[in-house]
mmCIF file of C-alpha atoms in Angstrom:
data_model
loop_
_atom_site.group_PDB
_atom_site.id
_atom_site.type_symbol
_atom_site.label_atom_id
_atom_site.label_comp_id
_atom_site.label_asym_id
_atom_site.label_seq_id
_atom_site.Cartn_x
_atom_site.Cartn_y
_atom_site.Cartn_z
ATOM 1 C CA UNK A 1 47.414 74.529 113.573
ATOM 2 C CA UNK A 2 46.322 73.864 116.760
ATOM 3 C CA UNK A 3 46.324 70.466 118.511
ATOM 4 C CA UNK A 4 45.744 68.076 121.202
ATOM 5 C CA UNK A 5 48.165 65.486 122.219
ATOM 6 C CA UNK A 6 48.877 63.199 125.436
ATOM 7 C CA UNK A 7 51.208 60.031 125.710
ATOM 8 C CA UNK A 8 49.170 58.095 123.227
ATOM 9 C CA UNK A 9 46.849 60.613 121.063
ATOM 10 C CA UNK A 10 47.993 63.487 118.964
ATOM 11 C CA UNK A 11 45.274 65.528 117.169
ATOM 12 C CA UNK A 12 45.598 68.522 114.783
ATOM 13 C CA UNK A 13 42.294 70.561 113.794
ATOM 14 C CA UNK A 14 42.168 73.521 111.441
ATOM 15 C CA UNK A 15 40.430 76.822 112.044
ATOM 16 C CA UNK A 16 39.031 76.712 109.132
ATOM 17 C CA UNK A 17 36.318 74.514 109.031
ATOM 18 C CA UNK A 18 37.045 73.440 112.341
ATOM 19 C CA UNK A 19 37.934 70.712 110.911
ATOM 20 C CA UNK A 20 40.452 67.401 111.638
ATOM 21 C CA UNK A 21 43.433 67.133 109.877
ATOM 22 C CA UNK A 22 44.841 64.071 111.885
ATOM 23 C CA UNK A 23 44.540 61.758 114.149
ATOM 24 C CA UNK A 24 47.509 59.983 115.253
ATOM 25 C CA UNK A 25 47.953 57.263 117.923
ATOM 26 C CA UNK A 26 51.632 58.183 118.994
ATOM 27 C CA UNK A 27 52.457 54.585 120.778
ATOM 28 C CA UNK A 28 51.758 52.894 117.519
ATOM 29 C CA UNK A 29 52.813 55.341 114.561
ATOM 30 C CA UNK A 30 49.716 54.792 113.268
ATOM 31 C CA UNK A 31 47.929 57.527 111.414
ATOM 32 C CA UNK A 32 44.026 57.146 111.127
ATOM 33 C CA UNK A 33 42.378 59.852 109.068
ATOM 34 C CA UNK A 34 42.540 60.373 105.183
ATOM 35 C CA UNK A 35 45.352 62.448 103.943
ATOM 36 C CA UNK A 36 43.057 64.318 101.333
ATOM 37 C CA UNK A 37 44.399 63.509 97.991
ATOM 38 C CA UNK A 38 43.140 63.959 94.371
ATOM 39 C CA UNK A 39 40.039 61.811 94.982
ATOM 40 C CA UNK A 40 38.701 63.829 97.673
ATOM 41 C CA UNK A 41 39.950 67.117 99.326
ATOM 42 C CA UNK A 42 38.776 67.126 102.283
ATOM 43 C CA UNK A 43 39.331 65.218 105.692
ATOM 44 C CA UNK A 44 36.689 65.493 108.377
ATOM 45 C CA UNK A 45 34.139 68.299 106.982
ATOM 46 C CA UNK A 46 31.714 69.890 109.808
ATOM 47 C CA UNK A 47 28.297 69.967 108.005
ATOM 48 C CA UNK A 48 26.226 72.856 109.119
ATOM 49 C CA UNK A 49 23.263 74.439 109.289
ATOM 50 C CA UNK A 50 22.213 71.596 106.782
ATOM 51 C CA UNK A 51 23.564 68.106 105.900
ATOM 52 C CA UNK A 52 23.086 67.354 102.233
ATOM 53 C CA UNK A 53 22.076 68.437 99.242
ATOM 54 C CA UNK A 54 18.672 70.870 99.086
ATOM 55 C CA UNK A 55 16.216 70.722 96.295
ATOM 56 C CA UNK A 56 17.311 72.906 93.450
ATOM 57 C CA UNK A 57 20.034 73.997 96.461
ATOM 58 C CA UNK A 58 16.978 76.121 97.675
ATOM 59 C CA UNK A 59 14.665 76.252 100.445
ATOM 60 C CA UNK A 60 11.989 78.992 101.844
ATOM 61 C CA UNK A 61 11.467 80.342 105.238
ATOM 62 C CA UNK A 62 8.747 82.943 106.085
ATOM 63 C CA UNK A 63 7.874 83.145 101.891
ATOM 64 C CA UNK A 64 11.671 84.452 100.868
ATOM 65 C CA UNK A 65 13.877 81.657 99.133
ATOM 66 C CA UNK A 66 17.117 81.234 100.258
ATOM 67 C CA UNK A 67 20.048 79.308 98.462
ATOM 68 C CA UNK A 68 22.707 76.877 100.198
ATOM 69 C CA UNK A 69 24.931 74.712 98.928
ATOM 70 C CA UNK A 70 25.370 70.930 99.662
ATOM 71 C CA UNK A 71 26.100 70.597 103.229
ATOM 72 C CA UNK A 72 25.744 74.391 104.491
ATOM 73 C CA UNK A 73 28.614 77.192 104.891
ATOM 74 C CA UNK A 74 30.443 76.033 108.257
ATOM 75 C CA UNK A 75 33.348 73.672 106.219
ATOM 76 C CA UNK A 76 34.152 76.795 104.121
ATOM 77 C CA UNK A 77 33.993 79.199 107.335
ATOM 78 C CA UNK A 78 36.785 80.400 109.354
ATOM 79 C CA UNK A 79 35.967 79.634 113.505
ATOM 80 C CA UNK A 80 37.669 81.290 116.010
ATOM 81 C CA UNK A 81 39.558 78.941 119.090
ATOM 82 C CA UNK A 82 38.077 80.296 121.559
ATOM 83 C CA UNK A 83 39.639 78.235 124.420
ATOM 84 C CA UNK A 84 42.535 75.508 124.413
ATOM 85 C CA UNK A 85 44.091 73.389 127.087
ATOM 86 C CA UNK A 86 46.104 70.468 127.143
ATOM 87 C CA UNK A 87 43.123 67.892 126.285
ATOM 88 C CA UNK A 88 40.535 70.073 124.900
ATOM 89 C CA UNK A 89 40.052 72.747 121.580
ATOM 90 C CA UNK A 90 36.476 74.645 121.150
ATOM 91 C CA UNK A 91 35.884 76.263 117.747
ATOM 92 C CA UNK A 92 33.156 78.744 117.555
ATOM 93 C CA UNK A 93 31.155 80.365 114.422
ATOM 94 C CA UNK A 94 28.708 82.787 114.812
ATOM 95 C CA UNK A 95 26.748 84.323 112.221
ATOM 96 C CA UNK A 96 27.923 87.487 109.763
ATOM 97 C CA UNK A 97 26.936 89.775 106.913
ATOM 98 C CA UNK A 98 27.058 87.072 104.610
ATOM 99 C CA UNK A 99 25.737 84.189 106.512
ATOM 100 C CA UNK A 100 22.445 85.875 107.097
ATOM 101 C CA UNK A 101 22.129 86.200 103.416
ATOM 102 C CA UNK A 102 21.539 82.764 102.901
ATOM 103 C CA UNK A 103 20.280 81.819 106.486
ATOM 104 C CA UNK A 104 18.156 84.484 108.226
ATOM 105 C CA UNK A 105 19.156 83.150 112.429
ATOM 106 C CA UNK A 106 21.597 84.180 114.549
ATOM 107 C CA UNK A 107 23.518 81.084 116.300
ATOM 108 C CA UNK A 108 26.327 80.552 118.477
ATOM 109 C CA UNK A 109 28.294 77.076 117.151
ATOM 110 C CA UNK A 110 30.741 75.540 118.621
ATOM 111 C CA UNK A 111 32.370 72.393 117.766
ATOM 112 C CA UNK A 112 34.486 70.693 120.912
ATOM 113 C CA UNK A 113 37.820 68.704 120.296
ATOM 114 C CA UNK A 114 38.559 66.586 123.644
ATOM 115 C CA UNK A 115 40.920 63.419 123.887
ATOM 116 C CA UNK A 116 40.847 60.941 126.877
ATOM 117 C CA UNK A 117 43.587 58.099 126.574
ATOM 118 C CA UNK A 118 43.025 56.722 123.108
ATOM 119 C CA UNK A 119 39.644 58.556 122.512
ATOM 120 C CA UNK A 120 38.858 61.589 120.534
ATOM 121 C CA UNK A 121 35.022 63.178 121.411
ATOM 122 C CA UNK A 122 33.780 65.686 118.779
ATOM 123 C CA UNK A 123 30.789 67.481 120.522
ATOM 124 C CA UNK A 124 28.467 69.748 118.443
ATOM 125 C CA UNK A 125 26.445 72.572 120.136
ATOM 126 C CA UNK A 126 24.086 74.881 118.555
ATOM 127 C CA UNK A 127 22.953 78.203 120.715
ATOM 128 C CA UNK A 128 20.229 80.239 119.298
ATOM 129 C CA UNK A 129 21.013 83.808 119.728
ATOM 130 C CA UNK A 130 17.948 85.273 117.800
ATOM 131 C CA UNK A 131 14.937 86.252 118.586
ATOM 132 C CA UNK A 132 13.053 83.599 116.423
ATOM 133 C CA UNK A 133 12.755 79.922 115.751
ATOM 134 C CA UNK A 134 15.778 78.312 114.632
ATOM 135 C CA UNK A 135 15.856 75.599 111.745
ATOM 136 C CA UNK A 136 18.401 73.647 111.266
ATOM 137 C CA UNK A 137 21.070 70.348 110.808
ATOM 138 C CA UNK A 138 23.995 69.088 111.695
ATOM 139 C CA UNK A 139 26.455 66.472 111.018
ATOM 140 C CA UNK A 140 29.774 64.764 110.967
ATOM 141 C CA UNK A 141 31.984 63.601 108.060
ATOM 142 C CA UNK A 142 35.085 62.238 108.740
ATOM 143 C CA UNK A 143 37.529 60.301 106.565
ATOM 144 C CA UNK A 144 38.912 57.443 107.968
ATOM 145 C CA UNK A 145 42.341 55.276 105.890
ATOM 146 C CA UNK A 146 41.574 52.304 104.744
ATOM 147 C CA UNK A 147 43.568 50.251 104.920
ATOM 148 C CA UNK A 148 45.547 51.148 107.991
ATOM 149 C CA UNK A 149 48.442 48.901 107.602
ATOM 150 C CA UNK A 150 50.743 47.931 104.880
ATOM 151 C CA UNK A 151 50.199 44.065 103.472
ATOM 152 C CA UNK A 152 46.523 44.633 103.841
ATOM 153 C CA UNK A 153 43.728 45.734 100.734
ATOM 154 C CA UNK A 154 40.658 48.136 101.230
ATOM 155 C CA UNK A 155 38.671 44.880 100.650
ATOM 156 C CA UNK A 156 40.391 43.153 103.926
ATOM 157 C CA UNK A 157 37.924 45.642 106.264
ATOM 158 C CA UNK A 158 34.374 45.631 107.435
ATOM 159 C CA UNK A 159 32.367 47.795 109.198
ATOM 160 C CA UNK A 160 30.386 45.640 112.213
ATOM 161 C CA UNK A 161 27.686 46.864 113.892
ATOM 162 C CA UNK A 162 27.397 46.525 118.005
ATOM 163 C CA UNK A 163 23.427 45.714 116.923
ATOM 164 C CA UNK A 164 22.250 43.395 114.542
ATOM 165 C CA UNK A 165 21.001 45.244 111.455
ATOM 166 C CA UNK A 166 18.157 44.815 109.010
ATOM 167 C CA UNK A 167 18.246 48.134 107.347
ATOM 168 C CA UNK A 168 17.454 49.029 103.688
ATOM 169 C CA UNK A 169 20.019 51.831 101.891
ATOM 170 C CA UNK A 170 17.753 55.020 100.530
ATOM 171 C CA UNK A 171 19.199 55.808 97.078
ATOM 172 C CA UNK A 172 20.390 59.421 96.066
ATOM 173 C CA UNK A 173 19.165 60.816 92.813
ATOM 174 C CA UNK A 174 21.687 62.227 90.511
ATOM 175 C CA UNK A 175 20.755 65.835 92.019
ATOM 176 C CA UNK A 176 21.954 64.275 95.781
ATOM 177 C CA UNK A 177 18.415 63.642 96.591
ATOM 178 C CA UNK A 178 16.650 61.187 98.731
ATOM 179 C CA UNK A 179 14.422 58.893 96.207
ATOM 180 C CA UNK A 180 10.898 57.756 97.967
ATOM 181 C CA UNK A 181 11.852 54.197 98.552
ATOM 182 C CA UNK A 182 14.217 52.177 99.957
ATOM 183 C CA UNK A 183 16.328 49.367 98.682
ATOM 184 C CA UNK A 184 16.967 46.466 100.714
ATOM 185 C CA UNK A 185 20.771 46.466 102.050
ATOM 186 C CA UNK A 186 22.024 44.770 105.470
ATOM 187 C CA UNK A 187 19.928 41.689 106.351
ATOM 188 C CA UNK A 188 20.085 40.238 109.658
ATOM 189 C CA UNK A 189 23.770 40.962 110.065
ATOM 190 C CA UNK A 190 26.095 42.567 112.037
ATOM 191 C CA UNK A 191 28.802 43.201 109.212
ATOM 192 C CA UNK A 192 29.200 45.611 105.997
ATOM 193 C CA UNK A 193 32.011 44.502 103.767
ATOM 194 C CA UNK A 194 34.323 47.728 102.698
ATOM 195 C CA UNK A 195 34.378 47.341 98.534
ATOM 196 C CA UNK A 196 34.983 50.142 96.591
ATOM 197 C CA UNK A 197 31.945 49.634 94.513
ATOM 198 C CA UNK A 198 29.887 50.074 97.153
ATOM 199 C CA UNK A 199 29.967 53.884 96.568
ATOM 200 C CA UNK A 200 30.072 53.750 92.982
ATOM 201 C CA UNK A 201 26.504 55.492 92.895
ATOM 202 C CA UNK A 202 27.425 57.934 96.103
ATOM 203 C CA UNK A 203 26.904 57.761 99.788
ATOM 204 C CA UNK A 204 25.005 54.468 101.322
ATOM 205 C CA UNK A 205 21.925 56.002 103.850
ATOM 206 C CA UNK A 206 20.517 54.659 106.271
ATOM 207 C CA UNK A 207 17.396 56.542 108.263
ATOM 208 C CA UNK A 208 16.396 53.317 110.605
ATOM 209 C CA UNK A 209 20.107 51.641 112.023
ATOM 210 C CA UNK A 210 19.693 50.001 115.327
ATOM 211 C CA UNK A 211 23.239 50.192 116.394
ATOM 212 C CA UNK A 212 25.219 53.240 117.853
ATOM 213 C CA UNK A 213 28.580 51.691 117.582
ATOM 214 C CA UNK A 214 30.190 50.897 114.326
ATOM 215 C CA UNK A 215 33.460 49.742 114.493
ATOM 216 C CA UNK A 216 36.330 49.517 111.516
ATOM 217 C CA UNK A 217 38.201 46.138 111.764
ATOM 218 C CA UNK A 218 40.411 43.608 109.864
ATOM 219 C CA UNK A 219 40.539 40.286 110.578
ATOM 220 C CA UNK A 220 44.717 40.520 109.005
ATOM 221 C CA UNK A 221 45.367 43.568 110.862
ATOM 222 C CA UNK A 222 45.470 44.149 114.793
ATOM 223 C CA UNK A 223 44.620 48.331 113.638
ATOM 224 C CA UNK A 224 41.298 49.676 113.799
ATOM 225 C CA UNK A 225 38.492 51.798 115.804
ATOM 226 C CA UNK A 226 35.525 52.373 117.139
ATOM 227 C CA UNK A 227 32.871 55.323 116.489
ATOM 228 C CA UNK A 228 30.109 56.122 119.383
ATOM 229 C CA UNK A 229 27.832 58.180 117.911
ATOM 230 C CA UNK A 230 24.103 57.521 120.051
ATOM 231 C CA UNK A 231 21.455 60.728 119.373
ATOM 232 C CA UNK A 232 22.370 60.670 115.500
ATOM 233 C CA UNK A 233 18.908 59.361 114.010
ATOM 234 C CA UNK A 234 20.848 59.082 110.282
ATOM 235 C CA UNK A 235 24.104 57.740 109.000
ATOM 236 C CA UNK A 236 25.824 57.843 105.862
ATOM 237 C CA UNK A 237 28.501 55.851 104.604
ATOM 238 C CA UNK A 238 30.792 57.222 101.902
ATOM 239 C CA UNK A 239 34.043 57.023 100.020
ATOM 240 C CA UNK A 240 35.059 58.911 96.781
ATOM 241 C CA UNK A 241 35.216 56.662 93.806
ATOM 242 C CA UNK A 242 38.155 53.719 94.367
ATOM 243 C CA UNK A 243 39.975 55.926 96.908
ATOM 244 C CA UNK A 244 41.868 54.402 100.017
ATOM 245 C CA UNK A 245 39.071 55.841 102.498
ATOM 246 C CA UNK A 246 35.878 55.527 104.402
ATOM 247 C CA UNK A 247 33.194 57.837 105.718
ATOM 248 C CA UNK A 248 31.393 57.120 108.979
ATOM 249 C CA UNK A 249 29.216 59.682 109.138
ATOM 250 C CA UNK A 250 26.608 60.605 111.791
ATOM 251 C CA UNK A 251 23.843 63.163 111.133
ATOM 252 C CA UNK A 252 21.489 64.843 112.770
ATOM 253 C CA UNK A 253 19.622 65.912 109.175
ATOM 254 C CA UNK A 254 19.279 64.697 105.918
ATOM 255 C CA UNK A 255 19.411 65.637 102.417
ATOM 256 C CA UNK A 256 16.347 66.576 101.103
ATOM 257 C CA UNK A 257 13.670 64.269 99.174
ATOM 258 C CA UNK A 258 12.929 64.111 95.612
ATOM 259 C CA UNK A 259 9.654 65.531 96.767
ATOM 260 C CA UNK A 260 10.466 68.030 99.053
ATOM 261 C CA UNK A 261 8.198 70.723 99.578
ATOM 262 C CA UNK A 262 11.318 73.262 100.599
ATOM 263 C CA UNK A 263 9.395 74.712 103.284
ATOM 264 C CA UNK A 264 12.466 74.377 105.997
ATOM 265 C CA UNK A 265 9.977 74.339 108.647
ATOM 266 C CA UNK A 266 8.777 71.217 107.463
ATOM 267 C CA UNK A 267 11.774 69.701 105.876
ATOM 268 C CA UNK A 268 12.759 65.646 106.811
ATOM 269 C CA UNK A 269 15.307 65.573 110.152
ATOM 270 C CA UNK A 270 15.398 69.610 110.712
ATOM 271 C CA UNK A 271 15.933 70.439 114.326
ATOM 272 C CA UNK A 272 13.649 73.672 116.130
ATOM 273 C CA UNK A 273 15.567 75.526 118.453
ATOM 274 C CA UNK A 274 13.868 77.629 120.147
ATOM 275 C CA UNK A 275 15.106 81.919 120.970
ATOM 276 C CA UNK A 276 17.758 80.749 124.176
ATOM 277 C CA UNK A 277 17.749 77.514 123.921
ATOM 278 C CA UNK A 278 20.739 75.014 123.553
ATOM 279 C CA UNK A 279 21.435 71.831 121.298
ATOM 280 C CA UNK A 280 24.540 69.279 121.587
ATOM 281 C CA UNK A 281 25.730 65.854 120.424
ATOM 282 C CA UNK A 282 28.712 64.382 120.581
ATOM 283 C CA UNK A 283 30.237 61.185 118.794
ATOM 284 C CA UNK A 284 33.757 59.580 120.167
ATOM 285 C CA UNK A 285 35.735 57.591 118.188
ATOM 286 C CA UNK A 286 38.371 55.128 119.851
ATOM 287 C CA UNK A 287 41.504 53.839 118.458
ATOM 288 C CA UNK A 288 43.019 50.808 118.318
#
């Protein structure tokens, strides 16, 4: 597979997908991503052209229905490298037969791997290639271990915020859809406990965070990192039931509501690309 490394960062990415499959800080021995095991499969999905689940895994454009599963078709696509050097990998989809079966615009995608000392940046960029308005989402989902070193628990992390929060958690219905109201969550803190019943009932959302660093710390263990993630407007938090992992994930999109219209013109967090135009966002995540 191919993979980034310099004296202190090694990183390996998949084609398919384009997605992580570790993240190693060399100097320490210290691996920081999920291994996928039984609980969860995956490592660091790319969600793409949506992020979440749509209602009845359906939405129209232009008066035809079209049907995509949770999260869109880039994690279960093949991308092509199309340029590697010592501290940088770009993956690039574009769209196919099949693809325009179940989402009618052409795109050019292309998600950049670059490491910088003990940083790994994950840029996102969306091209429009068509002739017509593009809809569409994008987001991040990587796994991080927890916990990072032996002689520590999952419930010996937190999550701290670099703002203070005061941010209700929107529930997901048992379809994966947003309900109309929040619940109250963080008060007037700057810390989320990791416990695994936390995600007994699914992902944690949040549509209003103030903070655009989140960092995973112990205070009995010296590992940990930090995740940069400004122009994401939604976050989810996530682990599969009682597994040894946590989700940090940015978005730019959302699952849809329990009373979504499906009109993807008009759906909650779509981006509109113009014919020519460009998107990108990047998060970094540091390691320490």
């Amino acid at each position: 597979m191919p993979e980034l490394m310099n004296d202190k960062l090694q990183v390996v990415v998949a084609e398919k997908g384009a997605e992580l499959q570790s993240i190693v800080r060399k100097d320490l021995q210290q691996e920081y991503l999920w291994h996928a095991g039984p609980e969860w499969a995956k490592k660091s999905p790319v969600l793409f052209p949506i992020v979440g689940t749509l209602k009845n895994n359906t939405y129209t454009y232009k008066g035809k229905s079209y049907t995509l599963g949770r999260h869109g078709f880039a994690r279960d696509k093949v991308f092509t490298l199309t340029e590697q050097t010592a501290d940088k990998l770009v993956f690039t989809l574009t769209e196919s037969e099949d693809s325009l079966q179940v989402y009618p615009f052409h795109f050019r995608f292309q998600v950049v791997y670059a490491i910088h000392d003990t940083s790994l940046q994950v840029s996102y960029i969306v091209e429009n290639t068509g002739k017509d308005t593009m809809y569409f989402s994008v987001g991040a989902h990587p796994a991080f271990k927890v916990p990072l070193t032996e002689g520590t628990s999952y419930e010996d992390y937190y999550l701290h915020f670099n703002e203070e929060e005061n941010d209700g958690v929107w529930p997901l219905s048992a379809d994966g859809l947003i309900e109309l109201t929040p619940e109250p969550f963080l008060v007037k803190t700057h810390k989320l406990a990791l416990k695994h019943h936390l995600f007994y009932k699914d992902a944690l959302v949040f549509k209003t965070l103030a903070s655009t660093i989140m960092e995973l710390k112990s205070d009995k263990s010296p590992r940990g990192l930090k995740m940069q993630y400004e122009g994401f407007p939604y976050m989810g938090i996530w682990a599969a039931k009682d597994a040894n992992f946590v989700c940090i994930e940015p978005w730019n999109g959302i699952a849809d509501s329990v009373n979504a219209t499906g009109d993807i013109t008009g759906k909650e967090g779509i981006h509109i690309l113009d014919a020519g135009k460009r998107f990108e966002r990047s998060w970094t995540v540091t390691l320490f």
